[in-house]
């Protein structure tokens, strides 16, 4: 590919169409990381992909910088870039992540989630015979509830309960208190750093975060699978599906947006763009979606096979969708949730499912609402098609952005509207 010369063309220095005419010819030569793809629209620009590392030689103006990538030079949009973190460890924020699990608060929430905990108990009970003599790894065991189910409801040869947070010290006591210390061994460590006594027949973990992947604990599960799961071993969950549905959200729209139109008889509507940015630019997690607000039947947009999924797959996951509107109403946005599936250890045995959707018993995850920039009236028979992309943050490794693209075809028309797109950071 033809590369531009080293020094930025003079014209940009005088170019007045920089957003901010303040030009600080600031020579810095600092490494930045691309947060998303950029395709050059002129020969003086430099294309790059999310995750690329760029050397910034000059911040010619606030919007455009002079950059180098693999020996090629060109202008790049500063908004697409973020400074690299000095220490990769910071990227995982492990210290604050594991300390957040060191108190009982989150464990109380997870143990109080009956559908979640009961599903894992059911998995152990319905596989208890097949678990006899097996070696089980419980990754991120927390208080050890799944390991205790194994020790009390089945007869495995051994259970390795691995927990990186300080809660592990309580887990040791719980294992003894419940008579499982002959079977369950607690390891207080990040699982990736551990040398286990043996490979395992079953790797069970409850790793799912908001929108399925947030926290990206799933990366630890995959790395440990590759190191410690025997060939033909079982992953629990065995697969996971992210589901999406076009939806109404009148209450959220009214409380956060319409609210400003009449404040004690006064007009505060000039604040609505600020409200849009503050309340609707990020996903709303723990959203309770009323089934009556679903405008169509939900569809699986991304499905993960936990036996074959690779860590590199996690960088960008994309799923397309096409909905027929089944009830006239207002399209405020889309709601997402997930299901995880647990294959039976017995050939032909039935799978179990943990469904966190609006038609199942509510879980601590609830659902995740993505509000678009303005409601759109839709009629039964209209079609909404597009795609959802989960783009992992190349710097903050437990975070991602969810990009939703959508377009609408009215039932009595033949063409779709221009595709629109909105990016929702979760949370960086
Ligand atoms: N379901 C959600 N969101 N969180 C699940 C719960 C996560 C639990 O797994 C632990 N954990 C997470 N990653 C690792 C790891 N690599 N090694 C050892 N323990 C880990 C955390 O400290 C929590 O106690």
Short mmCIF file of C-alpha atoms and ligand atoms in Angstrom, two decimals:
data_model
loop_
_atom_site.label_atom_id
_atom_site.label_comp_id
_atom_site.label_asym_id
_atom_site.label_seq_id
_atom_site.Cartn_x
_atom_site.Cartn_y
_atom_site.Cartn_z
CA UNK A 1 0.00 0.00 0.00
CA UNK A 2 1.41 3.41 -0.95
CA UNK A 3 2.51 5.23 2.17
CA UNK A 4 2.46 8.97 2.72
CA UNK A 5 5.65 10.86 3.43
CA UNK A 6 6.87 11.11 6.99
CA UNK A 7 5.90 14.74 7.59
CA UNK A 8 2.24 15.80 7.49
CA UNK A 9 1.29 17.72 4.30
CA UNK A 10 1.40 21.43 5.01
CA UNK A 11 -2.23 21.91 4.05
CA UNK A 12 -3.60 20.24 7.18
CA UNK A 13 -1.56 22.54 9.38
CA UNK A 14 -3.45 25.45 7.88
CA UNK A 15 -6.57 23.38 7.34
CA UNK A 16 -9.39 25.29 8.91
CA UNK A 17 -11.81 22.39 8.83
CA UNK A 18 -10.24 20.87 11.89
CA UNK A 19 -13.04 20.91 14.41
CA UNK A 20 -11.00 23.05 16.71
CA UNK A 21 -8.75 25.50 14.87
CA UNK A 22 -6.43 25.44 17.83
CA UNK A 23 -3.44 23.57 16.44
CA UNK A 24 -0.91 22.52 18.96
CA UNK A 25 1.97 21.23 16.89
CA UNK A 26 2.68 18.92 19.68
CA UNK A 27 5.38 16.43 18.74
CA UNK A 28 4.83 13.55 21.15
CA UNK A 29 5.62 10.10 19.60
CA UNK A 30 3.36 8.24 21.96
CA UNK A 31 1.70 4.84 21.42
CA UNK A 32 -2.09 4.78 21.16
CA UNK A 33 -4.45 1.87 20.58
CA UNK A 34 -7.32 1.90 18.09
CA UNK A 35 -10.71 1.39 19.73
CA UNK A 36 -12.50 0.67 16.44
CA UNK A 37 -11.88 0.26 12.70
CA UNK A 38 -11.18 3.36 10.56
CA UNK A 39 -11.19 3.34 6.76
CA UNK A 40 -9.23 6.21 5.16
CA UNK A 41 -11.23 8.43 2.82
CA UNK A 42 -8.21 10.22 1.37
CA UNK A 43 -4.64 9.35 0.50
CA UNK A 44 -3.30 11.50 3.34
CA UNK A 45 -5.23 9.40 5.87
CA UNK A 46 -4.16 6.11 7.45
CA UNK A 47 -6.57 3.17 7.82
CA UNK A 48 -6.45 0.91 10.85
CA UNK A 49 -8.40 -1.81 12.69
CA UNK A 50 -9.59 -2.02 16.29
CA UNK A 51 -6.69 -3.13 18.48
CA UNK A 52 -3.95 -1.75 16.16
CA UNK A 53 -1.13 0.07 17.92
CA UNK A 54 -0.33 3.46 16.33
CA UNK A 55 2.61 5.74 16.97
CA UNK A 56 1.33 9.31 17.18
CA UNK A 57 4.07 11.66 16.00
CA UNK A 58 2.11 14.91 16.07
CA UNK A 59 -1.26 16.04 17.34
CA UNK A 60 -1.61 18.44 14.44
CA UNK A 61 -4.99 19.54 15.72
CA UNK A 62 -7.49 18.18 18.26
CA UNK A 63 -9.34 15.99 15.75
CA UNK A 64 -6.59 14.74 13.46
CA UNK A 65 -3.19 13.39 14.42
CA UNK A 66 -0.21 12.40 12.32
CA UNK A 67 0.43 8.72 12.91
CA UNK A 68 2.54 5.79 11.88
CA UNK A 69 1.59 2.13 11.65
CA UNK A 70 3.93 -0.52 10.26
CA UNK A 71 6.01 2.08 8.43
CA UNK A 72 3.04 3.83 6.85
CA UNK A 73 2.12 7.40 7.80
CA UNK A 74 -1.11 9.33 7.63
CA UNK A 75 -3.77 11.32 9.45
CA UNK A 76 -5.96 9.44 11.91
CA UNK A 77 -9.06 10.61 13.82
CA UNK A 78 -8.07 11.14 17.46
CA UNK A 79 -11.58 10.12 18.62
CA UNK A 80 -10.90 6.54 17.57
CA UNK A 81 -7.79 6.22 19.74
CA UNK A 82 -7.01 5.64 23.38
CA UNK A 83 -3.65 5.82 25.09
CA UNK A 84 -2.17 2.38 25.74
CA UNK A 85 -1.99 1.34 29.41
CA UNK A 86 1.50 1.06 30.81
CA UNK A 87 0.92 -2.18 32.59
CA UNK A 88 -1.10 -4.94 30.94
CA UNK A 89 -2.26 -5.90 34.44
CA UNK A 90 -4.12 -2.55 34.65
CA UNK A 91 -5.97 -3.57 31.53
CA UNK A 92 -7.69 -6.36 33.48
CA UNK A 93 -8.19 -4.24 36.60
CA UNK A 94 -7.75 -7.52 38.49
CA UNK A 95 -7.08 -5.90 41.83
CA UNK A 96 -10.41 -4.10 42.00
CA UNK A 97 -12.19 -6.94 40.17
CA UNK A 98 -11.18 -9.64 42.64
CA UNK A 99 -11.55 -7.39 45.67
CA UNK A 100 -15.16 -6.73 44.60
CA UNK A 101 -15.73 -10.47 44.98
CA UNK A 102 -13.87 -10.56 48.29
CA UNK A 103 -16.85 -9.36 50.32
CA UNK A 104 -20.12 -11.28 50.68
CA UNK A 105 -22.27 -8.68 48.85
CA UNK A 106 -21.95 -10.13 45.34
CA UNK A 107 -21.99 -13.72 46.61
CA UNK A 108 -25.19 -13.00 48.53
CA UNK A 109 -26.70 -11.64 45.29
CA UNK A 110 -25.64 -14.68 43.28
CA UNK A 111 -26.69 -17.23 45.91
CA UNK A 112 -30.03 -15.40 46.26
CA UNK A 113 -30.59 -15.85 42.52
CA UNK A 114 -32.69 -19.00 42.75
CA UNK A 115 -32.99 -19.86 39.01
CA UNK A 116 -29.21 -19.47 38.62
CA UNK A 117 -28.20 -21.54 41.63
CA UNK A 118 -30.97 -24.13 41.25
CA UNK A 119 -29.98 -24.74 37.62
CA UNK A 120 -26.42 -25.59 38.64
CA UNK A 121 -27.77 -27.81 41.42
CA UNK A 122 -30.03 -29.58 38.93
CA UNK A 123 -27.06 -30.12 36.59
CA UNK A 124 -25.17 -31.90 39.37
CA UNK A 125 -28.19 -33.92 40.52
CA UNK A 126 -29.16 -35.08 37.03
CA UNK A 127 -25.55 -36.08 36.28
CA UNK A 128 -24.75 -37.51 39.70
CA UNK A 129 -24.31 -41.09 38.51
CA UNK A 130 -22.08 -40.08 35.59
CA UNK A 131 -20.01 -37.87 37.92
CA UNK A 132 -18.97 -40.88 40.02
CA UNK A 133 -15.17 -41.13 40.03
CA UNK A 134 -14.76 -38.02 37.84
CA UNK A 135 -12.48 -35.02 38.50
CA UNK A 136 -14.33 -31.69 38.45
CA UNK A 137 -12.90 -28.16 38.26
CA UNK A 138 -15.10 -25.35 39.59
CA UNK A 139 -13.56 -22.19 38.13
CA UNK A 140 -14.31 -19.05 40.09
CA UNK A 141 -16.07 -21.08 42.76
CA UNK A 142 -16.83 -18.08 44.98
CA UNK A 143 -18.27 -19.50 48.21
CA UNK A 144 -17.96 -22.97 46.65
CA UNK A 145 -21.68 -23.65 46.20
CA UNK A 146 -21.23 -25.69 43.01
CA UNK A 147 -18.33 -27.66 44.52
CA UNK A 148 -20.46 -28.39 47.59
CA UNK A 149 -23.30 -29.59 45.33
CA UNK A 150 -20.77 -31.97 43.73
CA UNK A 151 -19.47 -33.18 47.09
CA UNK A 152 -22.88 -33.68 48.64
CA UNK A 153 -25.06 -34.74 45.68
CA UNK A 154 -22.62 -36.86 43.70
CA UNK A 155 -19.50 -38.98 44.27
CA UNK A 156 -16.74 -37.42 42.15
CA UNK A 157 -13.16 -38.55 42.74
CA UNK A 158 -12.08 -34.95 43.37
CA UNK A 159 -13.31 -31.37 43.00
CA UNK A 160 -10.84 -28.51 42.51
CA UNK A 161 -12.52 -25.33 43.77
CA UNK A 162 -10.53 -22.37 42.39
CA UNK A 163 -11.14 -18.82 43.59
CA UNK A 164 -8.87 -15.80 43.17
CA UNK A 165 -10.65 -13.40 45.55
CA UNK A 166 -10.23 -13.27 49.34
CA UNK A 167 -13.59 -15.06 49.69
CA UNK A 168 -11.56 -18.27 49.22
CA UNK A 169 -10.62 -18.17 52.90
CA UNK A 170 -14.32 -18.55 53.73
CA UNK A 171 -14.71 -21.27 51.13
CA UNK A 172 -12.19 -23.46 52.99
CA UNK A 173 -14.34 -23.24 56.13
CA UNK A 174 -17.57 -23.93 54.21
CA UNK A 175 -16.07 -27.06 52.67
CA UNK A 176 -15.08 -28.38 56.13
CA UNK A 177 -18.39 -27.29 57.75
CA UNK A 178 -20.32 -29.28 55.13
CA UNK A 179 -18.19 -32.40 55.34
CA UNK A 180 -16.71 -32.10 51.84
CA UNK A 181 -13.04 -31.65 52.75
CA UNK A 182 -12.30 -35.22 51.69
CA UNK A 183 -13.38 -34.49 48.12
CA UNK A 184 -13.22 -30.71 47.57
CA UNK A 185 -9.83 -28.96 47.53
CA UNK A 186 -9.84 -25.15 47.57
CA UNK A 187 -7.16 -23.27 45.64
CA UNK A 188 -6.88 -19.54 46.40
CA UNK A 189 -5.44 -18.37 43.09
CA UNK A 190 -6.20 -17.03 39.64
CA UNK A 191 -7.00 -20.19 37.74
CA UNK A 192 -4.62 -19.32 34.92
CA UNK A 193 -1.70 -19.23 37.38
CA UNK A 194 -2.45 -22.62 38.90
CA UNK A 195 -0.81 -26.01 38.46
CA UNK A 196 -3.63 -28.42 39.29
CA UNK A 197 -3.00 -31.94 40.63
CA UNK A 198 -4.39 -33.43 37.39
CA UNK A 199 -6.40 -32.76 34.26
CA UNK A 200 -10.15 -32.71 34.75
CA UNK A 201 -13.16 -34.48 33.25
CA UNK A 202 -15.57 -31.58 33.82
CA UNK A 203 -14.96 -27.80 33.90
CA UNK A 204 -17.93 -26.09 35.51
CA UNK A 205 -18.08 -22.32 35.98
CA UNK A 206 -20.61 -19.55 36.39
CA UNK A 207 -18.83 -16.89 34.34
CA UNK A 208 -21.66 -15.03 32.65
CA UNK A 209 -21.74 -11.26 32.96
CA UNK A 210 -24.09 -8.55 31.73
CA UNK A 211 -24.90 -9.08 28.08
CA UNK A 212 -23.28 -12.51 28.55
CA UNK A 213 -19.65 -11.40 28.20
CA UNK A 214 -19.04 -8.35 30.41
CA UNK A 215 -16.12 -8.95 32.82
CA UNK A 216 -14.74 -11.35 30.16
CA UNK A 217 -14.23 -14.02 32.80
CA UNK A 218 -15.00 -16.29 29.86
CA UNK A 219 -11.42 -15.75 28.67
CA UNK A 220 -10.13 -17.37 31.87
CA UNK A 221 -12.53 -20.29 31.33
CA UNK A 222 -11.25 -20.86 27.78
CA UNK A 223 -7.58 -20.63 28.76
CA UNK A 224 -8.06 -23.07 31.62
CA UNK A 225 -10.08 -25.38 29.32
CA UNK A 226 -7.18 -25.48 26.89
CA UNK A 227 -4.73 -26.36 29.66
CA UNK A 228 -6.65 -28.64 31.98
CA UNK A 229 -9.73 -30.18 30.37
CA UNK A 230 -9.14 -33.76 29.23
CA UNK A 231 -9.85 -34.58 25.58
CA UNK A 232 -13.56 -35.30 25.40
CA UNK A 233 -14.11 -33.52 28.71
CA UNK A 234 -17.31 -31.61 29.44
CA UNK A 235 -17.77 -27.86 29.71
CA UNK A 236 -20.64 -26.64 31.87
CA UNK A 237 -22.14 -24.45 30.45
CA UNK A 238 -21.63 -26.34 27.17
CA UNK A 239 -22.99 -23.47 25.05
CA UNK A 240 -24.44 -19.99 25.44
CA UNK A 241 -26.75 -17.88 23.30
CA UNK A 242 -27.24 -14.12 23.28
CA UNK A 243 -30.82 -13.19 22.41
CA UNK A 244 -32.22 -9.90 21.12
CA UNK A 245 -35.69 -8.44 20.59
CA UNK A 246 -36.97 -5.05 19.31
CA UNK A 247 -38.90 -3.48 22.18
CA UNK A 248 -40.86 -0.63 23.67
CA UNK A 249 -39.59 1.20 26.73
CA UNK A 250 -42.22 3.86 27.39
CA UNK A 251 -41.47 4.11 31.11
CA UNK A 252 -37.75 4.68 30.61
CA UNK A 253 -38.36 7.15 27.78
CA UNK A 254 -40.97 9.04 29.77
CA UNK A 255 -38.94 9.20 33.01
CA UNK A 256 -35.64 10.18 31.41
CA UNK A 257 -36.66 12.14 28.29
CA UNK A 258 -40.23 13.42 28.24
CA UNK A 259 -39.76 14.40 31.89
CA UNK A 260 -37.91 17.57 30.84
CA UNK A 261 -40.73 18.98 28.73
CA UNK A 262 -42.72 20.27 31.68
CA UNK A 263 -41.08 20.92 35.01
CA UNK A 264 -43.65 22.62 37.24
CA UNK A 265 -44.99 24.38 34.14
CA UNK A 266 -41.50 25.35 32.96
CA UNK A 267 -39.88 24.18 29.73
CA UNK A 268 -36.62 22.27 30.39
CA UNK A 269 -36.63 20.59 26.96
CA UNK A 270 -33.25 22.07 26.01
CA UNK A 271 -31.80 19.52 28.45
CA UNK A 272 -33.08 16.58 26.41
CA UNK A 273 -29.89 16.18 24.32
CA UNK A 274 -27.96 16.12 27.61
CA UNK A 275 -30.36 13.52 28.99
CA UNK A 276 -30.03 11.47 25.82
CA UNK A 277 -26.25 11.35 26.28
CA UNK A 278 -26.34 10.77 30.04
CA UNK A 279 -29.09 8.13 30.20
CA UNK A 280 -29.20 6.44 26.81
CA UNK A 281 -25.62 6.40 25.52
CA UNK A 282 -24.79 3.29 27.54
CA UNK A 283 -26.73 0.04 27.92
CA UNK A 284 -29.14 -0.14 30.86
CA UNK A 285 -28.38 -3.38 32.70
CA UNK A 286 -30.71 -5.04 35.20
CA UNK A 287 -33.57 -3.86 32.99
CA UNK A 288 -36.89 -5.65 33.58
CA UNK A 289 -38.40 -6.23 30.11
CA UNK A 290 -42.16 -6.76 30.25
CA UNK A 291 -43.04 -9.48 27.72
CA UNK A 292 -45.79 -7.14 26.45
CA UNK A 293 -43.09 -4.69 25.38
CA UNK A 294 -41.55 -7.20 22.98
CA UNK A 295 -42.48 -6.10 19.47
CA UNK A 296 -41.46 -9.38 17.89
CA UNK A 297 -40.27 -12.89 18.74
CA UNK A 298 -36.71 -12.77 20.09
CA UNK A 299 -33.93 -14.41 18.10
CA UNK A 300 -30.52 -15.88 18.94
CA UNK A 301 -27.98 -13.42 17.53
CA UNK A 302 -24.76 -14.99 18.86
CA UNK A 303 -24.17 -18.60 19.92
CA UNK A 304 -21.00 -19.77 21.63
CA UNK A 305 -19.88 -23.41 21.66
CA UNK A 306 -17.77 -23.60 24.82
CA UNK A 307 -15.86 -26.65 23.59
CA UNK A 308 -14.58 -24.94 20.42
CA UNK A 309 -14.73 -21.16 21.12
CA UNK A 310 -11.25 -19.55 21.11
CA UNK A 311 -9.97 -16.55 23.05
CA UNK A 312 -9.34 -14.68 19.78
CA UNK A 313 -13.01 -15.15 18.84
CA UNK A 314 -13.89 -12.95 21.83
CA UNK A 315 -12.37 -9.82 20.22
CA UNK A 316 -15.34 -9.34 17.93
CA UNK A 317 -18.59 -11.32 17.84
CA UNK A 318 -21.26 -10.36 15.33
CA UNK A 319 -24.76 -11.60 14.73
CA UNK A 320 -27.35 -10.51 12.17
CA UNK A 321 -31.06 -10.28 12.81
CA UNK A 322 -34.33 -9.81 10.96
CA UNK A 323 -37.57 -9.23 12.89
CA UNK A 324 -41.15 -9.05 11.65
CA UNK A 325 -43.04 -6.68 13.92
CA UNK A 326 -45.86 -8.68 15.50
CA UNK A 327 -47.64 -5.84 17.28
CA UNK A 328 -47.93 -2.17 16.35
CA UNK A 329 -46.26 0.13 18.84
CA UNK A 330 -43.15 2.21 19.44
CA UNK A 331 -39.65 0.98 18.74
CA UNK A 332 -37.60 2.55 21.55
CA UNK A 333 -34.71 0.14 21.23
CA UNK A 334 -33.61 -3.45 21.64
CA UNK A 335 -33.29 -5.68 24.70
CA UNK A 336 -30.74 -8.46 25.07
CA UNK A 337 -30.39 -11.40 27.43
CA UNK A 338 -28.77 -14.87 27.35
CA UNK A 339 -29.36 -18.56 27.88
CA UNK A 340 -26.73 -21.08 28.83
CA UNK A 341 -27.06 -24.81 28.17
CA UNK A 342 -25.66 -27.76 30.11
CA UNK A 343 -25.23 -30.96 28.08
CA UNK A 344 -25.79 -34.26 29.87
CA UNK A 345 -22.79 -36.46 30.65
CA UNK A 346 -25.00 -39.36 29.57
CA UNK A 347 -25.11 -39.98 25.80
CA UNK A 348 -28.51 -38.81 24.61
CA UNK A 349 -29.33 -37.32 27.99
CA UNK A 350 -31.33 -34.09 27.90
CA UNK A 351 -29.66 -30.69 28.26
CA UNK A 352 -30.58 -28.24 30.99
CA UNK A 353 -31.03 -24.52 30.28
CA UNK A 354 -30.54 -21.38 32.38
CA UNK A 355 -32.74 -18.81 30.62
CA UNK A 356 -32.39 -15.17 31.77
CA UNK A 357 -35.09 -13.88 29.40
CA UNK A 358 -38.35 -11.99 30.08
CA UNK A 359 -40.48 -15.15 29.84
CA UNK A 360 -38.44 -17.05 32.43
CA UNK A 361 -38.21 -16.55 36.19
CA UNK A 362 -36.25 -13.35 36.85
CA UNK A 363 -32.52 -13.67 37.64
CA UNK A 364 -30.02 -11.16 39.08
CA UNK A 365 -28.92 -10.38 35.52
CA UNK A 366 -32.43 -9.45 34.39
CA UNK A 367 -32.10 -8.07 30.84
CA UNK A 368 -30.07 -5.31 29.11
CA UNK A 369 -31.82 -2.42 27.33
CA UNK A 370 -30.27 -0.50 24.42
CA UNK A 371 -32.19 2.76 23.86
CA UNK A 372 -31.96 4.21 20.35
CA UNK A 373 -31.74 7.97 19.75
CA UNK A 374 -35.46 8.52 19.48
CA UNK A 375 -38.63 6.43 19.27
CA UNK A 376 -39.99 5.17 15.96
CA UNK A 377 -43.60 4.13 15.38
CA UNK A 378 -43.84 0.62 13.93
CA UNK A 379 -46.79 -1.34 12.56
CA UNK A 380 -47.51 -5.06 12.58
CA UNK A 381 -45.88 -6.49 9.46
CA UNK A 382 -43.01 -3.99 9.33
CA UNK A 383 -39.54 -5.52 9.18
CA UNK A 384 -36.51 -4.52 11.29
CA UNK A 385 -33.19 -5.96 10.17
CA UNK A 386 -29.58 -5.31 11.11
CA UNK A 387 -26.73 -6.64 13.19
CA UNK A 388 -25.30 -6.57 16.69
CA UNK A 389 -21.53 -6.57 17.24
CA UNK A 390 -19.79 -7.16 20.57
CA UNK A 391 -16.44 -5.42 20.13
CA UNK A 392 -14.05 -6.11 22.99
CA UNK A 393 -12.17 -3.08 24.28
CA UNK A 394 -8.55 -3.54 23.10
CA UNK A 395 -7.27 -1.73 26.15
CA UNK A 396 -9.68 -2.36 29.05
CA UNK A 397 -9.94 -6.09 28.70
CA UNK A 398 -13.02 -6.66 30.83
CA UNK A 399 -15.02 -4.10 28.80
CA UNK A 400 -16.63 -4.03 25.39
CA UNK A 401 -18.77 -1.93 23.10
CA UNK A 402 -22.01 -3.20 21.66
CA UNK A 403 -22.75 -1.76 18.22
CA UNK A 404 -26.31 -2.12 16.97
CA UNK A 405 -27.14 -1.46 13.30
CA UNK A 406 -30.73 -1.44 12.17
CA UNK A 407 -33.01 -0.45 9.29
CA UNK A 408 -36.76 -0.67 8.82
CA UNK A 409 -38.99 -1.69 5.89
CA UNK A 410 -42.63 -0.67 6.21
CA UNK A 411 -45.05 -3.47 5.45
CA UNK A 412 -46.42 -1.72 2.34
CA UNK A 413 -43.00 -0.69 1.02
CA UNK A 414 -40.31 -2.64 -0.81
CA UNK A 415 -37.17 -0.87 0.37
CA UNK A 416 -35.42 -0.60 3.72
CA UNK A 417 -34.48 2.72 5.28
CA UNK A 418 -30.81 3.65 5.38
CA UNK A 419 -28.98 1.51 7.95
CA UNK A 420 -28.49 3.39 11.23
CA UNK A 421 -25.91 2.49 13.85
CA UNK A 422 -25.29 3.22 17.53
CA UNK A 423 -22.36 2.21 19.70
CA UNK A 424 -22.98 1.47 23.39
CA UNK A 425 -19.85 1.24 25.56
CA UNK A 426 -20.05 -1.30 28.40
CA UNK A 427 -18.60 0.52 30.14
CA UNK A 428 -15.39 1.85 28.57
N1 LIG B 1 -20.94 -14.43 36.76
C1 LIG B 1 -20.22 -13.37 36.99
N2 LIG B 1 -20.40 -12.21 36.40
N3 LIG B 1 -19.23 -13.50 37.81
C2 LIG B 1 -19.03 -14.86 38.24
C3 LIG B 1 -18.35 -14.95 39.52
C4 LIG B 1 -17.02 -14.80 39.51
C5 LIG B 1 -16.24 -15.47 40.63
O1 LIG B 1 -15.13 -16.09 40.03
C6 LIG B 1 -13.94 -15.53 40.51
N4 LIG B 1 -13.03 -15.47 39.36
C7 LIG B 1 -13.19 -14.77 38.22
N5 LIG B 1 -12.14 -14.98 37.40
C8 LIG B 1 -11.32 -15.85 38.04
C9 LIG B 1 -10.07 -16.46 37.71
N6 LIG B 1 -9.47 -16.21 36.53
N7 LIG B 1 -9.49 -17.31 38.59
C10 LIG B 1 -10.10 -17.56 39.78
N8 LIG B 1 -11.28 -17.00 40.17
C11 LIG B 1 -11.88 -16.16 39.29
C12 LIG B 1 -14.32 -14.15 41.05
O2 LIG B 1 -13.42 -13.74 42.06
C13 LIG B 1 -15.71 -14.43 41.60
O3 LIG B 1 -15.65 -14.95 42.90
#
